[in-house]
């Protein structure tokens, strides 16, 4: 298997993406899949990932393709996010959510860590109301439930 | 292909692995806030609160220095087994018991009985009694348990438990790698079971246990990397050479009964040849001579961590460290070693540049102020300062030297300070005032624990404010409460308003204030 062999991915809308094998290997899902089926040149369908999101994911994996610390990084939850990654995550919330789902589905742990950390930083030290405002979430607790003592205050 | 519309949704959190992953990046207050955002967020994140759980019954001295981050502690005043304030209720616990993977259980509580049927996913279990509940938990979790710790109550000195015929049950444990037992007996007829079990283990700790003579299995300690023998003995046939028995050994601890001179032939036991992998050694309490200790250090080329509290560590061992191991030694813990004088401590601090953890009985105040330490990467320091009488008379220069030496240690996470003076030398001279010199320690941005309990003076309210404002990482502060009621009230009010998640409690003996922040 040469380092420059290529893989064909198909997004949920049917858009085709051709990427190098080493970039595809950043996804544990694809890595295992490709090891099993070998390089027959068929497209790998990704029905759970849309075209725009797949583009973003490929962008991330391409930027980090030579990163030696790719898998071992990010176990330290307090570590700072580097510049490029910070810029990468400056997207609207919907995209950020979709990226989390894509990283989870494709099993790309560093991207999962990055996106989760980004969302966590957005809500750090905020009150429930402020968190709702940040994500446009409706408070669907009934007044009784809101007062419920799921947290003991005595 | 039309434009794509992204509708923000709660979807990511609906997947359990996403919720769990996400919750790792949230501190406790934020996680609790998230639970109140909406119903779907509550449903997704509530289980994440219960990943790890500690059940403590009331006891006089709650805190040990090394609590895992997720520990939930019980309030001092509350005599019953209810959960502390600001933590989820019993109802939440019952809903989520099945998600608990780490359980630490101290004492005996009826609450555990109710939870036992739900606890099927345990990877870590620590208990202080080998009760029927614990036996049931072991049966239920044989496939998942990775770590099992059964020891006496750590808060009752000398407490032991009797563990009867456990080896047979443990054989089914396919995932078990770490085992710590107190009061275990391996009799001759159980020898092979013990051997089979040990072959899987990476870490074995035996406290107050007996291994009787038994038929040996092949390679039973082949994979052991950590071995702790605390008041326990290997039978004579295993004694000649530890490294032949445990070729992969990286950490070895041997603690004998205090007061008894050890007749154990350590030098033979730790004979070199295959001891290169050993990096951690703990011989606290053993009455090995200074000269033998020095020989042992020489025989272990990979030694980076040495603990020998309450031992005869002295000039020869010091020389071995400062001349042969000075570039590699990272941890040196020598509390209560009468032979490890201030001079030797100074030598270590001067030569061992890679030291990260250092504990010594005393360090000389004048030398500390004048001579630079080479170990600027220190992360944990536990020392008492002696000879303060010889420092220059006025307050500021006296403190400046000491505090400026400490200020250089910007990697410090744990700092324990004391002052040693004898009656002849006069009163205690060091204080904890910002204006005297404490202010120089604003450089210690990573400090998590500051323990000045062994220093005579109390911390005034002004200084306490400074501490809280400057040391943002501080999690634990131990010191003496001001005898003046007004000061004490001011301090308490300040702490509860500034740091609402700070738990405070007083030990029952003296008025020692220990503040713990989760």
XYZ file of C-alpha atoms in Angstrom:
672
model
C 0.000 0.000 0.000
C 1.695 3.188 -1.097
C 1.424 6.313 0.956
C -0.197 8.142 -1.933
C -3.073 5.797 -2.587
C -6.394 7.529 -2.645
C -9.829 6.926 -1.242
C -13.184 7.987 -2.586
C -15.755 9.166 -0.064
C -19.379 9.983 -0.764
C -21.334 12.384 1.430
C -25.017 12.101 2.309
C -26.062 14.137 -0.774
C -23.903 12.077 -3.051
C -20.995 14.493 -3.441
C -17.727 12.688 -4.055
C -14.462 13.461 -2.292
C -11.098 12.036 -3.197
C -8.554 12.069 -0.391
C -5.173 10.538 0.286
C -5.057 7.356 2.296
C -3.043 8.833 5.145
C -5.645 11.545 5.657
C -8.446 9.000 5.676
C -6.543 7.047 8.325
C -7.074 9.872 10.806
C -10.580 8.480 11.125
C -10.482 5.242 13.077
C -13.709 4.186 11.412
C -12.301 4.597 7.911
C -8.959 3.146 8.912
C -10.532 -0.097 10.135
C -12.937 -0.243 7.229
C -10.178 0.166 4.675
C -7.987 -2.387 6.347
C -10.810 -4.873 5.993
C -11.941 -4.222 2.439
C -8.585 -3.353 0.960
C -8.102 -0.883 -1.851
C -10.629 -1.797 -4.435
C -11.241 1.797 -5.393
C -14.889 1.776 -4.498
C -16.465 4.751 -2.856
C -17.005 4.625 0.870
C -20.488 6.027 1.476
C -20.939 8.278 4.493
C -24.700 8.759 4.731
C -24.424 10.489 8.087
C -22.134 13.281 6.963
C -23.166 16.112 4.648
C -20.897 17.585 1.980
C -20.047 20.874 3.705
C -19.259 19.102 6.968
C -17.174 16.470 5.264
C -15.235 19.292 3.626
C -14.533 20.780 7.049
C -13.498 17.418 8.486
C -11.126 16.783 5.596
C -9.678 20.261 6.105
C -8.914 19.389 9.736
C -7.365 16.045 8.934
C -5.302 17.498 6.126
C -3.901 20.244 8.329
C -2.946 17.692 10.975
C -1.723 15.017 8.590
C 1.900 15.281 9.718
C 1.190 15.985 13.362
C 3.178 13.490 15.454
C 1.102 14.129 18.562
C -2.195 13.660 16.850
C -3.492 10.760 18.883
C -1.806 11.363 22.201
C -2.778 15.012 22.476
C -5.725 16.413 24.333
C -5.896 14.100 27.280
C -5.132 17.182 29.303
C -8.479 18.949 29.437
C -6.866 22.152 30.646
C -4.449 22.478 27.715
C -4.853 25.507 25.484
C -6.173 25.212 21.955
C -3.681 26.294 19.328
C -4.241 29.179 16.911
C -5.212 27.257 13.818
C -7.642 25.061 15.726
C -9.186 28.126 17.346
C -9.816 29.735 13.956
C -11.104 26.446 12.591
C -13.795 26.385 15.259
C -15.067 29.892 14.510
C -18.184 28.620 12.816
C -21.878 28.882 13.549
C -23.269 26.633 16.218
C -25.113 24.360 13.869
C -21.860 23.570 12.091
C -20.117 23.007 15.411
C -22.802 20.513 16.451
C -22.576 18.748 13.119
C -18.798 18.574 13.503
C -19.174 16.919 16.908
C -21.500 14.343 15.418
C -19.222 13.763 12.442
C -16.131 13.409 14.633
C -18.028 10.938 16.794
C -19.289 8.930 13.828
C -15.953 8.890 12.035
C -14.142 8.291 15.339
C -11.609 11.115 15.118
C -10.787 11.647 18.783
C -8.697 14.838 18.500
C -11.441 16.552 16.519
C -13.963 15.321 19.066
C -11.842 16.750 21.881
C -11.414 20.040 20.047
C -15.083 20.590 19.285
C -16.258 19.513 22.729
C -13.676 21.722 24.388
C -14.790 24.638 22.213
C -18.405 24.237 23.220
C -17.378 23.745 26.857
C -15.418 27.001 26.760
C -18.470 28.789 25.392
C -20.529 27.874 28.413
C -17.910 27.881 31.140
C -19.090 29.547 34.350
C -22.407 30.536 32.787
C -25.771 30.266 34.455
C -28.473 28.023 32.959
C -30.240 31.044 31.471
C -27.060 32.299 29.859
C -26.393 28.858 28.411
C -29.885 28.794 26.958
C -29.295 32.171 25.336
C -26.000 30.997 23.873
C -27.600 28.055 22.127
C -31.110 29.338 21.617
C -32.626 26.623 23.752
C -36.085 26.845 25.218
C -36.543 26.145 28.858
C -38.995 23.266 28.832
C -39.022 22.566 32.543
C -42.347 23.135 34.246
C -42.201 25.596 37.150
C -42.473 22.642 39.545
C -39.604 20.824 37.932
C -37.452 23.924 38.035
C -37.842 24.069 41.789
C -37.324 20.377 42.278
C -34.601 19.495 44.681
C -32.448 17.536 42.323
C -29.742 19.564 43.981
C -29.830 19.641 47.732
C -29.348 23.137 49.009
C -29.639 22.683 52.765
C -27.985 20.859 -4.589
C -29.902 23.437 -2.602
C -28.589 25.569 0.223
C -28.027 23.676 3.396
C -29.893 24.841 6.435
C -28.418 23.949 9.790
C -30.873 23.867 12.602
C -29.232 23.938 16.011
C -30.489 20.964 17.917
C -29.753 19.037 21.055
C -28.887 16.037 19.000
C -25.200 15.651 19.835
C -25.958 15.214 23.503
C -28.538 12.552 22.838
C -25.721 10.200 22.056
C -24.403 8.868 25.326
C -20.757 8.714 24.332
C -20.901 12.320 23.134
C -22.463 13.489 26.390
C -19.870 11.649 28.444
C -17.022 12.957 26.321
C -18.357 16.493 26.487
C -18.842 16.365 30.262
C -15.137 15.664 30.754
C -14.406 19.235 29.710
C -16.842 20.816 32.137
C -15.986 21.748 35.678
C -18.506 20.828 38.347
C -20.327 24.182 38.585
C -20.787 24.372 34.812
C -21.980 20.780 34.643
C -24.557 21.453 37.332
C -25.698 24.546 35.424
C -26.062 22.491 32.235
C -28.406 20.128 34.026
C -30.812 23.011 34.527
C -30.872 24.156 30.920
C -33.564 21.911 29.513
C -35.085 18.478 29.908
C -33.057 16.897 27.163
C -29.821 18.341 28.531
C -30.743 17.006 31.972
C -31.462 13.550 30.645
C -28.244 13.498 28.649
C -25.898 14.859 31.294
C -27.241 13.590 34.599
C -25.558 10.182 34.169
C -22.221 11.983 33.713
C -22.382 13.126 37.323
C -22.262 9.589 38.532
C -19.245 8.246 36.738
C -17.358 8.119 40.025
C -18.749 7.955 43.527
C -17.398 7.858 47.053
C -19.487 6.899 50.035
C -18.020 8.101 53.313
C -19.389 7.649 56.758
C -18.744 10.310 59.343
C -15.275 10.311 60.807
C -13.023 12.776 62.631
C -10.465 13.551 59.953
C -12.041 13.566 56.536
C -9.406 14.624 54.087
C -6.451 12.708 52.777
C -4.049 14.615 50.562
C -4.755 12.766 47.369
C -8.415 12.858 46.502
C -9.409 12.106 42.923
C -11.120 15.009 41.219
C -14.573 13.526 41.193
C -14.808 12.696 44.881
C -17.964 13.698 46.675
C -17.279 14.210 50.370
C -19.516 14.189 53.324
C -19.941 17.218 55.491
C -18.459 17.032 58.926
C -21.576 17.940 60.847
C -23.947 15.578 59.114
C -24.136 12.386 61.069
C -26.304 10.442 58.673
C -25.288 9.096 55.298
C -26.969 11.809 53.286
C -25.272 13.573 50.427
C -23.579 16.924 50.961
C -25.101 20.208 49.895
C -24.799 21.366 46.325
C -24.617 17.862 45.053
C -27.335 15.816 43.470
C -29.946 14.116 45.598
C -30.522 10.521 46.477
C -33.105 10.375 43.716
C -30.520 11.323 41.159
C -28.157 8.708 42.535
C -30.766 5.984 42.337
C -31.634 6.919 38.759
C -28.036 6.731 37.704
C -26.447 4.066 39.853
C -25.987 1.845 36.830
C -23.556 4.368 35.301
C -21.149 4.272 38.214
C -17.818 2.784 37.161
C -15.682 3.835 40.105
C -16.823 3.218 43.651
C -15.008 3.991 46.884
C -16.779 2.842 49.975
C -15.615 3.599 53.497
C -17.336 2.130 56.523
C -20.699 0.458 56.452
C -23.784 2.156 55.187
C -27.257 0.855 54.409
C -27.208 3.038 51.305
C -24.846 0.634 49.620
C -27.230 -2.291 50.023
C -29.841 -0.444 47.981
C -27.355 0.338 45.257
C -25.703 -3.064 44.929
C -28.163 -4.587 42.414
C -27.544 -1.668 40.032
C -23.773 -1.686 40.130
C -22.803 -3.887 37.220
C -20.282 -1.797 35.379
C -17.629 -1.262 37.981
C -14.063 -0.934 36.823
C -12.707 0.337 40.132
C -13.789 -0.804 43.593
C -12.313 0.306 46.888
C -13.836 -0.827 50.186
C -12.824 -1.102 53.814
C -14.708 -4.220 54.783
C -15.056 -7.585 53.069
C -18.790 -7.702 53.699
C -21.509 -9.664 51.957
C -22.352 -6.569 49.922
C -18.803 -6.350 48.716
C -18.747 -10.061 47.917
C -21.921 -9.597 45.898
C -20.389 -6.676 44.037
C -17.385 -8.797 43.201
C -19.589 -11.524 41.787
C -21.520 -9.038 39.643
C -18.491 -7.265 38.274
C -16.081 -10.094 37.606
C -15.911 -9.263 33.916
C -15.278 -5.538 34.146
C -13.297 -4.941 37.331
C -9.831 -3.603 36.658
C -8.848 -2.413 40.124
C -9.757 -3.918 43.476
C -8.661 -2.393 46.752
C -9.710 -3.978 50.028
C -8.019 -2.386 52.954
C -8.779 -1.242 56.448
C -10.239 2.138 57.190
C -7.466 4.655 56.430
C -8.777 6.974 59.107
C -8.475 4.430 61.912
C -4.811 3.741 62.583
C -3.972 0.068 62.643
C -7.298 -1.020 61.232
C -7.136 -4.257 59.285
C -9.680 -6.533 57.714
C -9.584 -10.271 57.373
C -9.969 -11.594 53.899
C -10.789 -15.212 53.752
C -10.220 -17.442 50.773
C -10.572 -14.753 48.194
C -8.246 -16.242 45.585
C -10.733 -18.732 44.326
C -13.259 -15.973 43.550
C -10.751 -13.686 41.943
C -9.718 -16.237 39.333
C -12.792 -15.354 37.253
C -11.743 -11.753 36.988
C -10.575 -11.443 33.419
C -9.869 -7.706 33.478
C -8.190 -7.425 36.885
C -4.818 -5.696 36.761
C -4.458 -3.835 40.061
C -4.969 -5.551 43.401
C -4.467 -4.253 46.900
C -5.361 -6.390 49.889
C -5.087 -5.942 53.593
C -5.024 -8.976 55.828
C -4.884 -11.556 53.078
C -3.499 -15.005 53.576
C -2.179 -17.244 50.873
C -2.024 -20.686 52.302
C -0.268 -23.584 50.680
C -3.316 -25.140 49.077
C -4.264 -21.855 47.471
C -0.804 -21.241 46.152
C -1.518 -22.107 42.527
C -4.654 -19.970 42.393
C -2.701 -17.061 43.776
C -0.020 -17.659 41.172
C -2.493 -17.810 38.310
C -4.069 -14.576 39.438
C -0.772 -12.780 39.865
C 0.325 -13.592 36.375
C -2.331 -11.169 35.069
C -1.571 -8.404 37.495
C 0.399 -5.262 36.805
C 0.228 -4.064 40.397
C 0.057 -6.044 43.651
C -0.083 -4.552 47.147
C -0.201 -6.724 50.220
C -0.647 -5.161 53.638
C -0.461 -7.182 56.830
C -0.644 -10.271 54.703
C 1.046 -13.616 54.738
C 2.286 -15.683 51.890
C 3.009 -19.086 53.264
C 5.303 -21.596 51.648
C 3.569 -23.039 48.645
C 4.280 -24.803 45.392
C 5.420 -22.122 43.006
C 3.888 -21.521 39.619
C 5.952 -20.614 36.642
C 6.388 -16.923 36.116
C 3.685 -15.919 38.504
C 5.002 -12.376 38.940
C 6.045 -11.977 35.334
C 3.973 -8.884 34.613
C 4.131 -7.183 37.969
C 5.364 -3.613 37.606
C 4.411 -2.382 41.056
C 4.850 -4.437 44.214
C 4.013 -3.197 47.681
C 4.775 -5.315 50.721
C 3.625 -3.518 53.808
C 4.134 -5.578 56.940
C 3.910 -8.621 54.714
C 6.434 -11.234 53.900
C 7.422 -13.310 50.992
C 8.359 -16.829 51.954
C 12.039 -17.583 52.208
C 12.377 -19.152 48.795
C 11.360 -15.882 47.118
C 13.749 -13.879 49.182
C 17.092 -14.298 47.490
C 16.437 -12.173 44.473
C 13.479 -9.949 43.870
C 14.311 -9.230 40.270
C 14.419 -12.849 39.296
C 10.938 -13.234 40.681
C 9.672 -9.924 39.237
C 11.653 -9.100 36.110
C 9.426 -6.216 35.024
C 9.422 -4.472 38.376
C 9.414 -0.671 38.228
C 8.163 0.284 41.703
C 8.898 -1.506 44.939
C 7.737 -0.652 48.434
C 8.706 -2.436 51.602
C 7.449 -1.289 54.969
C 8.137 -3.286 58.069
C 6.572 -3.055 61.486
C 7.866 0.078 63.103
C 10.283 -0.270 65.917
C 11.438 -3.721 64.952
C 14.955 -3.850 63.589
C 14.843 -5.525 60.252
C 16.840 -8.679 59.801
C 15.822 -8.888 56.203
C 18.850 -9.058 53.962
C 17.993 -6.200 51.668
C 21.262 -6.097 49.866
C 20.891 -9.679 48.727
C 17.249 -9.205 47.943
C 17.785 -6.167 45.771
C 20.837 -7.558 44.132
C 21.505 -5.953 40.812
C 21.865 -7.631 37.487
C 18.277 -7.242 36.467
C 17.220 -4.229 38.480
C 17.547 -1.686 35.678
C 13.829 -1.274 35.261
C 13.312 -0.267 38.866
C 12.659 3.438 39.106
C 10.653 3.777 42.329
C 11.722 2.516 45.746
C 10.063 2.990 49.107
C 11.846 1.626 52.145
C 10.179 3.826 54.751
C 10.359 2.569 58.292
C 12.870 -0.122 57.539
C 15.888 0.012 59.783
C 18.462 -0.405 57.042
C 21.761 1.191 57.844
C 22.831 4.315 56.004
C 25.653 2.388 54.425
C 23.389 -0.375 53.117
C 20.966 2.198 51.768
C 23.822 3.825 49.908
C 24.776 0.460 48.414
C 21.220 -0.164 47.325
C 21.070 3.206 45.597
C 24.279 2.367 43.819
C 22.897 -0.983 42.659
C 19.842 0.560 41.016
C 20.898 2.567 37.962
C 17.352 3.520 36.995
C 16.318 4.942 40.355
C 14.398 8.205 40.050
C 11.995 8.089 42.997
C 13.098 7.285 46.527
C 11.040 7.421 49.679
C 12.676 6.492 52.969
C 10.786 8.228 55.751
C 11.635 7.301 59.282
C 14.850 5.659 58.219
C 18.565 5.907 58.813
C 19.216 7.809 55.567
C 22.323 9.836 56.279
C 25.656 11.069 54.947
C 26.572 8.061 52.808
C 23.193 7.845 51.140
C 23.220 11.579 50.566
C 26.597 11.339 48.910
C 25.333 8.541 46.673
C 22.410 10.694 45.597
C 24.323 13.910 45.074
C 27.270 12.308 43.323
C 25.799 9.430 41.355
C 22.104 10.138 40.891
C 21.952 13.921 40.921
C 20.943 14.201 37.283
C 18.146 11.719 37.411
C 16.548 11.783 40.854
C 13.060 13.246 40.641
C 11.457 12.410 43.957
C 13.121 12.279 47.326
C 10.961 11.976 50.409
C 12.847 11.799 53.684
C 10.580 12.910 56.477
C 11.536 12.000 60.023
C 15.060 11.007 59.142
C 17.198 12.229 62.003
C 20.382 11.541 60.044
C 19.339 13.727 57.117
C 20.487 17.036 58.468
C 20.043 20.542 57.119
C 23.480 20.367 55.541
C 22.624 17.289 53.556
C 19.284 18.730 52.535
C 21.069 21.804 51.242
C 23.455 19.590 49.249
C 20.550 17.840 47.588
C 18.834 21.100 46.736
C 22.056 22.432 45.315
C 22.910 19.462 43.084
C 19.749 17.654 42.063
C 18.438 19.802 39.254
C 15.644 17.471 38.145
C 13.993 17.153 41.517
C 10.217 17.462 41.301
C 9.190 16.264 44.762
C 11.198 16.898 47.913
C 10.394 16.398 51.585
C 12.940 16.853 54.312
C 12.871 17.367 58.060
C 14.685 20.703 57.999
C 16.381 23.206 55.768
C 18.686 25.935 56.990
C 17.215 29.410 56.797
C 20.433 31.314 56.152
C 21.604 28.950 53.418
C 18.155 29.025 51.880
C 18.274 32.816 51.645
C 21.765 33.004 50.250
C 22.426 29.968 48.080
C 20.382 29.235 45.013
C 18.668 25.900 44.609
C 19.195 24.120 41.311
C 15.884 22.296 41.364
C 13.761 25.097 39.962
C 11.269 22.610 38.513
C 10.046 21.529 41.946
C 6.361 20.629 42.012
C 5.956 19.467 45.597
C 7.922 20.748 48.536
C 7.527 19.836 52.188
C 10.124 21.382 54.481
C 10.562 23.014 57.822
C 12.845 25.983 58.100
C 15.365 25.966 60.911
C 17.864 28.454 62.223
C 15.725 31.508 61.618
C 17.358 33.131 64.607
C 20.510 33.634 62.598
C 18.786 35.623 59.900
C 19.239 39.396 59.847
C 17.270 41.058 62.606
C 14.687 43.102 60.814
C 11.483 41.588 59.485
C 11.777 42.382 55.798
C 15.236 41.110 54.954
C 14.628 38.057 57.087
C 11.607 37.004 55.090
C 12.745 38.295 51.760
C 15.517 35.741 51.438
C 13.304 32.797 52.263
C 10.311 33.823 50.199
C 12.353 34.874 47.208
C 13.940 31.411 47.081
C 10.452 29.901 47.095
C 9.154 32.388 44.534
C 11.488 30.978 41.894
C 9.698 27.624 42.050
C 6.944 28.539 39.617
C 5.947 24.927 38.953
C 4.962 24.334 42.580
C 1.621 22.637 43.046
C 2.030 21.620 46.687
C 3.841 23.665 49.310
C 4.062 22.618 52.948
C 6.024 24.897 55.217
C 6.974 24.706 58.827
C 9.359 26.393 61.149
C 11.642 24.558 63.514
C 13.049 26.207 66.552
C 14.067 24.921 69.932
C 13.364 26.584 73.200
C 16.892 27.933 73.486
C 16.822 29.622 70.147
C 13.802 31.618 71.046
C 10.420 32.373 69.543
C 9.203 31.641 66.062
C 10.256 34.379 63.724
C 8.603 33.660 60.415
C 5.180 34.972 59.619
C 2.702 34.670 56.772
C 2.138 38.324 56.099
C 1.964 39.573 52.579
C 3.963 42.639 53.533
C 6.693 40.628 55.178
C 7.319 38.554 52.106
C 4.424 36.239 51.320
C 3.564 38.664 48.527
C 6.655 37.497 46.661
C 4.879 34.181 46.132
C 2.500 35.710 43.603
C 4.637 33.860 41.063
C 3.236 30.502 42.152
C 0.401 30.445 39.631
C -0.009 26.678 39.690
C -0.214 26.247 43.441
C -3.010 23.886 44.439
C -2.175 23.079 48.054
C -0.701 25.426 50.624
C -0.164 23.906 54.025
C 1.232 26.139 56.722
C -0.155 24.186 59.632
C 3.308 23.610 61.055
C 4.005 27.303 61.146
C 3.140 29.020 64.356
C 1.530 32.241 63.170
C -1.989 32.492 61.840
C -3.030 34.009 58.585
C -4.675 37.392 58.982
C -7.761 38.249 56.996
C -5.828 40.584 54.705
C -3.337 37.860 53.878
C -6.131 35.368 53.320
C -7.700 37.685 50.790
C -4.379 37.971 49.024
C -3.991 34.195 48.912
C -7.397 33.648 47.369
C -6.957 36.393 44.810
C -3.461 35.458 43.715
C -3.468 31.691 43.710
C -6.204 30.938 41.233
C -5.488 27.233 41.132
C -5.715 26.807 44.891
C -7.790 23.829 45.943
C -6.696 23.261 49.510
C -5.493 25.561 52.221
C -4.462 24.295 55.625
C -3.475 26.591 58.417
C -4.436 27.906 61.781
C -7.542 29.874 62.363
C -7.194 33.257 63.933
C -8.052 33.095 67.621
C -9.801 36.435 67.327
C -13.470 35.787 66.597
C -13.933 38.863 64.458
C -11.084 37.892 62.172
C -12.402 34.374 61.950
C -15.903 35.499 61.032
C -14.574 37.924 58.454
C -12.546 35.149 56.915
C -15.457 32.736 56.775
C -17.777 35.279 55.235
C -15.211 36.257 52.683
C -14.539 32.678 51.681
C -18.160 31.673 51.321
C -18.977 34.689 49.177
C -15.906 34.568 46.958
C -15.678 30.856 46.572
C -19.157 29.360 46.958
C -17.913 25.878 46.238
C -15.387 25.965 49.021
C -16.092 23.468 51.733
C -14.817 24.372 55.151
C -14.475 22.278 58.202
C -12.622 22.257 61.456
C -10.820 19.322 62.926
C -11.954 18.417 66.353
C -8.653 18.696 68.172
C -7.278 22.182 67.820
C -8.685 25.014 65.814
C -7.076 23.987 62.591
C -8.927 25.352 59.632
C -8.712 23.231 56.567
C -10.393 24.610 53.499
C -11.014 22.350 50.586
C -12.230 23.529 47.246
C -13.599 21.020 44.780
